[in-house]
Tab-separated table of C-alpha atoms in Angstrom:
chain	number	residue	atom	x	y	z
A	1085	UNK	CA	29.832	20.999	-50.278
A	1086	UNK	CA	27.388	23.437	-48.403
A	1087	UNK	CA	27.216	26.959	-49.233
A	1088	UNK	CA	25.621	29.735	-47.738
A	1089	UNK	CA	24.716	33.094	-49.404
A	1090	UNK	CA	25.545	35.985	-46.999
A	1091	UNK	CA	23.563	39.510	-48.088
A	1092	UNK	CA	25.350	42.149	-46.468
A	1093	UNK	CA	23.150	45.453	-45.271
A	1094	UNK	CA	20.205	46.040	-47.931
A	1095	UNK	CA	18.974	48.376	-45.289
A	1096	UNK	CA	16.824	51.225	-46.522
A	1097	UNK	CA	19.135	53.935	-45.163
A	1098	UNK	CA	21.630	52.601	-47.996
A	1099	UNK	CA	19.312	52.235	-50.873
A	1100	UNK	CA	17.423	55.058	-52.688
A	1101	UNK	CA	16.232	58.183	-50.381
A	1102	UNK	CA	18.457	56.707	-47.516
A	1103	UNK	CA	20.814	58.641	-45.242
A	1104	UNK	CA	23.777	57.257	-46.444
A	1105	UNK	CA	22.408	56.134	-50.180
A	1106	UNK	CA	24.909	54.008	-52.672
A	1107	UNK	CA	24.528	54.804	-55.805
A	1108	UNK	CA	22.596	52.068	-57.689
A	1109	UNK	CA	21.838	50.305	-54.997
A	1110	UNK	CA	18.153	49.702	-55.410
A	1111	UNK	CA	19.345	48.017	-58.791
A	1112	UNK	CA	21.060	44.922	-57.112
A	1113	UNK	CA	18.096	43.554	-55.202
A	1114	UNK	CA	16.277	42.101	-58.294
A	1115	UNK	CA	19.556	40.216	-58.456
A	1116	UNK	CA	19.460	38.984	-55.340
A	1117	UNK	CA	16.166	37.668	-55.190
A	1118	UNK	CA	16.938	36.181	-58.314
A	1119	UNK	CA	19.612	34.426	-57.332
A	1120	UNK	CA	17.888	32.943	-53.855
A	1121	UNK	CA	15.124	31.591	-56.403
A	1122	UNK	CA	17.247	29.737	-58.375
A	1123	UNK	CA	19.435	28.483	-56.491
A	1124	UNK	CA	19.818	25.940	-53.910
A	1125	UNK	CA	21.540	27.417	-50.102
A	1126	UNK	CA	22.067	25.505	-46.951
A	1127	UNK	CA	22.193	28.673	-45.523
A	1128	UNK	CA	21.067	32.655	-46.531
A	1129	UNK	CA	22.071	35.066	-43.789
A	1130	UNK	CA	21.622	39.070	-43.700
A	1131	UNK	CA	23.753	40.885	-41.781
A	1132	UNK	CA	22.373	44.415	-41.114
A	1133	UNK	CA	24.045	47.455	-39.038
A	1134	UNK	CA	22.508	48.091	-36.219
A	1135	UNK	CA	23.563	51.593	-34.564
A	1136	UNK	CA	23.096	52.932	-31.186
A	1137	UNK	CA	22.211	56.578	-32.150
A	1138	UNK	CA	25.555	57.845	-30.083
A	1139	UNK	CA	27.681	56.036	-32.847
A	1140	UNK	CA	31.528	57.069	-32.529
A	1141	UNK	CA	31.340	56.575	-36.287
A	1142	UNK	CA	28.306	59.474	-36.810
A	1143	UNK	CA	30.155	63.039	-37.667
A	1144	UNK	CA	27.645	64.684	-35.540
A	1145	UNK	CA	28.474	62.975	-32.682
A	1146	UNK	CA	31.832	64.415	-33.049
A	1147	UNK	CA	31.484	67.877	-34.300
A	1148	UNK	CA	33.009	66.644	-37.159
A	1149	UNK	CA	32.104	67.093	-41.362
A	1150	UNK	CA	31.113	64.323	-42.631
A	1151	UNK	CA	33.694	63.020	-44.905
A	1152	UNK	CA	36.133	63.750	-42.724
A	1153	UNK	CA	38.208	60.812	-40.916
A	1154	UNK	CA	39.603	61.288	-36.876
A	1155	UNK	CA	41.279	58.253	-35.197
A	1156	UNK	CA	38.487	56.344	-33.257
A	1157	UNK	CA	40.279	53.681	-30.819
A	1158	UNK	CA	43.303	53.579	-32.697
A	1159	UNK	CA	41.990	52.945	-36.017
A	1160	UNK	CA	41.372	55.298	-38.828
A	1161	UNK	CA	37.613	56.323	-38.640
A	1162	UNK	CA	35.522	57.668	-41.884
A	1163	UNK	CA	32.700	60.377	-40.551
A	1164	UNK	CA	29.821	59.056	-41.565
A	1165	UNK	CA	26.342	60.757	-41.730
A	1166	UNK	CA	24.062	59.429	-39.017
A	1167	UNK	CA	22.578	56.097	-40.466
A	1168	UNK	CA	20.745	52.454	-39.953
A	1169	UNK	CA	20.301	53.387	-36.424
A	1170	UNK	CA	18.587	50.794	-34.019
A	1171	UNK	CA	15.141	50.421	-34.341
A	1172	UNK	CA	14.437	53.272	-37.391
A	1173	UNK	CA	13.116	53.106	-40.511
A	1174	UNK	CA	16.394	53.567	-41.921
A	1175	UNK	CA	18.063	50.320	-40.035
A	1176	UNK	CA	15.159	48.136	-41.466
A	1177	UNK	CA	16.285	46.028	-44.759
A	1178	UNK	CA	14.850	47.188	-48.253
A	1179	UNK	CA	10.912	45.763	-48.479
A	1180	UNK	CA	11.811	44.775	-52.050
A	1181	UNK	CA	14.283	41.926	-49.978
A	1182	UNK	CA	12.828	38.966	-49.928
A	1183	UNK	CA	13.384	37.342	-46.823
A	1184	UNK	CA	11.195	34.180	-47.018
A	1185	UNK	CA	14.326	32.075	-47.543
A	1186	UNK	CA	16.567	33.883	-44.542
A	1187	UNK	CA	18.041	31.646	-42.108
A	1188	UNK	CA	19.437	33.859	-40.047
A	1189	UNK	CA	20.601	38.114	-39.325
A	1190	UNK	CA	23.877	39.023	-38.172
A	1191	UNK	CA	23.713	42.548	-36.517
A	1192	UNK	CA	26.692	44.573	-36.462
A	1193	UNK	CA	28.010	47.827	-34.932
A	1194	UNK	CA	25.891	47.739	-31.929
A	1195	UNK	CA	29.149	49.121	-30.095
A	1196	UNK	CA	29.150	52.838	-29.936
A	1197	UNK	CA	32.742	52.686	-29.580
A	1198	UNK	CA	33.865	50.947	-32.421
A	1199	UNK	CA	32.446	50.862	-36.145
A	1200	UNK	CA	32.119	47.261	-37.993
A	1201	UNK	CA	31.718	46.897	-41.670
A	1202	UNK	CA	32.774	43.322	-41.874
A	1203	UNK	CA	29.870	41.140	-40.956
A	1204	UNK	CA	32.359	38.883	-39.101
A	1205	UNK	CA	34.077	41.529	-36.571
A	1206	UNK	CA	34.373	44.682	-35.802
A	1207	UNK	CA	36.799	46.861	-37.525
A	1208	UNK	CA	39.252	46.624	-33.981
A	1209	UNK	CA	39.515	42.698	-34.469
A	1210	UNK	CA	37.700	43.188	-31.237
A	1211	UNK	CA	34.893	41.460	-30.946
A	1212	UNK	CA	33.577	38.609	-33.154
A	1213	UNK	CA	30.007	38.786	-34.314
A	1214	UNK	CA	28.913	34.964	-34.331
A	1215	UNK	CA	29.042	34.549	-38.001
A	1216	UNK	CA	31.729	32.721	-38.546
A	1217	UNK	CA	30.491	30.431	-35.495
A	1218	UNK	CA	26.986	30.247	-37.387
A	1219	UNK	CA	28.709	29.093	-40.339
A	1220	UNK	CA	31.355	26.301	-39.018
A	1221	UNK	CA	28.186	25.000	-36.883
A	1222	UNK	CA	26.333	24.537	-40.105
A	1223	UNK	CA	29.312	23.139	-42.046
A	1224	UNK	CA	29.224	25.908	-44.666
A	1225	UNK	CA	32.555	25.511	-46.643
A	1226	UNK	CA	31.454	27.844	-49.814
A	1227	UNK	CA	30.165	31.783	-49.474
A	1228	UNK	CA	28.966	33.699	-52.080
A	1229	UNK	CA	28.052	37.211	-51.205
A	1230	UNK	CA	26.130	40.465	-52.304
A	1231	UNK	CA	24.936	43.023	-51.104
A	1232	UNK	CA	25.996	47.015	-49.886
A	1233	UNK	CA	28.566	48.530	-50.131
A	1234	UNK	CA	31.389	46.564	-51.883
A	1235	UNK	CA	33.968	49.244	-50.749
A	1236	UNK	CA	33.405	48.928	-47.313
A	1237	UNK	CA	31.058	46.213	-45.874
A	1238	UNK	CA	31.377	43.666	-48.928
A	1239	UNK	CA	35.094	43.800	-48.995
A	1240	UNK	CA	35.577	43.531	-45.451
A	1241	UNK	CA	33.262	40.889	-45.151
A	1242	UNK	CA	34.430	38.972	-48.136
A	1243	UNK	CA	38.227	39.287	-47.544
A	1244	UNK	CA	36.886	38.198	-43.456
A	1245	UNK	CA	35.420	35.358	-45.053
A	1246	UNK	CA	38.173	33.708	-46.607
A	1247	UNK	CA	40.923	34.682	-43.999
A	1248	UNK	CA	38.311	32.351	-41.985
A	1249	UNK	CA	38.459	29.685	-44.274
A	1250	UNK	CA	35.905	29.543	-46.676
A	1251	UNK	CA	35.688	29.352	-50.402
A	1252	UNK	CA	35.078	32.871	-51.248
A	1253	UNK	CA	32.871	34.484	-54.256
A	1254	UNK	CA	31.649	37.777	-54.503
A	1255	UNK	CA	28.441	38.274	-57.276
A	1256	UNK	CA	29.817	41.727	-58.814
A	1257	UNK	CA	26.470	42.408	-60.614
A	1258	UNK	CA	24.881	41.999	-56.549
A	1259	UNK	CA	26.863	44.869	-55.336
A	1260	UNK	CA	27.917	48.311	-55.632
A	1261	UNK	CA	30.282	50.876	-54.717
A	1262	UNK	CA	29.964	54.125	-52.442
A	1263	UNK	CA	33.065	55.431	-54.254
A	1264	UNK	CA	33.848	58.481	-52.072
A	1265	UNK	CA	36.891	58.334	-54.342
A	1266	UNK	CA	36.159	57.221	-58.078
A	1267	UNK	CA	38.343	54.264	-58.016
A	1268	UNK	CA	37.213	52.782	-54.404
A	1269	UNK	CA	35.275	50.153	-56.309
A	1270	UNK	CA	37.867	49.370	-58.755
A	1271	UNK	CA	40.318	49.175	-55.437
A	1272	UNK	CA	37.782	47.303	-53.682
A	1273	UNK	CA	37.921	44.487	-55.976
A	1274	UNK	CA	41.777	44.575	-56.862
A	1275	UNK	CA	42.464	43.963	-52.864
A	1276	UNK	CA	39.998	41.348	-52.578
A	1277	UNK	CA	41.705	39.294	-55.991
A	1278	UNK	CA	44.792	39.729	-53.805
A	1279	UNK	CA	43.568	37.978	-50.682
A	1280	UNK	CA	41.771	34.966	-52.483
A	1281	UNK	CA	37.953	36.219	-53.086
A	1282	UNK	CA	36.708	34.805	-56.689
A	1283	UNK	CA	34.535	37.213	-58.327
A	1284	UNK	CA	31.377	36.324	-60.263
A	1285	UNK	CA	30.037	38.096	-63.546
């Protein structure tokens, strides 16, 4: 069976000092790199937002408060602080990644219009990103993914994953929660149980 790890937005604007920092985040990397050193992946893909810096999804481009949500093309829309905009520092993934073993990057969010935390589609059901393309081509039937933030990129892209098909498994020690609410993580993970995603220790 081929497998593919997917490591979802270890950008710096989401680790320590970024715009939009999860908490812990700079401890999950070790992790990953572990885990691409000892073990053996067909495929290892990144998938990394990549904003246009008039994001509908940025508060200030809608002279809103962050943390405040407004209905963005008929879909509920979280105000977010400006972040991982194209071609910044903050877009760039963490230099503590390593990326000798990476196959391939997805980028995502590149439509002002529309936000995307899934690494397969945007949050409309719009517009597919060419993951799940990348991944049929190579014959990937297993997933097992990591990476920032499980309550919003991670569990979109991991419940994405195995609505498309795929054998499913989240590494809980290579993630971690933005928790605007205390329980989002908790939630997070309950919802993904629910739609078939395994979770490793």
């Amino acid at each position: 069976m081929k497998k593919a790890l997917i490591i979802v937005d270890v950008q710096n604007d989401f680790c320590d000092g970024g715009a939009l920092a999860v908490p812990g985040a700079n401890e999950v990397i070790p992790y990953i790199n572990l885990l691409m050193e000892e073990n053996q992946y067909d495929q290892i893909i990144l998938t990394q937002d990549w904003h246009p810096a008039n994001h509908k999804s940025f508060a200030s481009n809608n002279n809103r408060k962050i943390g405040e949500s407004i209905i963005l093309n008929g879909v509920p829309q979280f105000m977010w602080p400006d972040h991982c905009v194209e071609n910044t520092f903050g877009a760039e993934f963490h230099k503590d990644l390593n990326r000798e073993k990476v196959t391939h990057i997805i980028q995502k969010g590149k439509n002002t219009e529309i936000d995307a935390y899934s690494g397969f589609q945007d949050n409309n059901h719009f517009m597919k990103t060419g993951l799940d393309d990348f991944l049929k081509y190579h014959e990937i039937q297993l997933v097992e993914i990591v990476g920032l933030a499980l309550d919003y990129c991670v569990k979109f892209t991991c419940t994405d994953a195995a609505a498309n098909g795929y054998i499913t498994c989240l590494h809980f020690n290579g993630t971690r929660a933005v928790n605007v609410k205390p329980d989002n993580g908790k939630d997070a993970i309950f919802e993904m149980l629910q739609k078939g995603v395994t979770i490793l220790g």
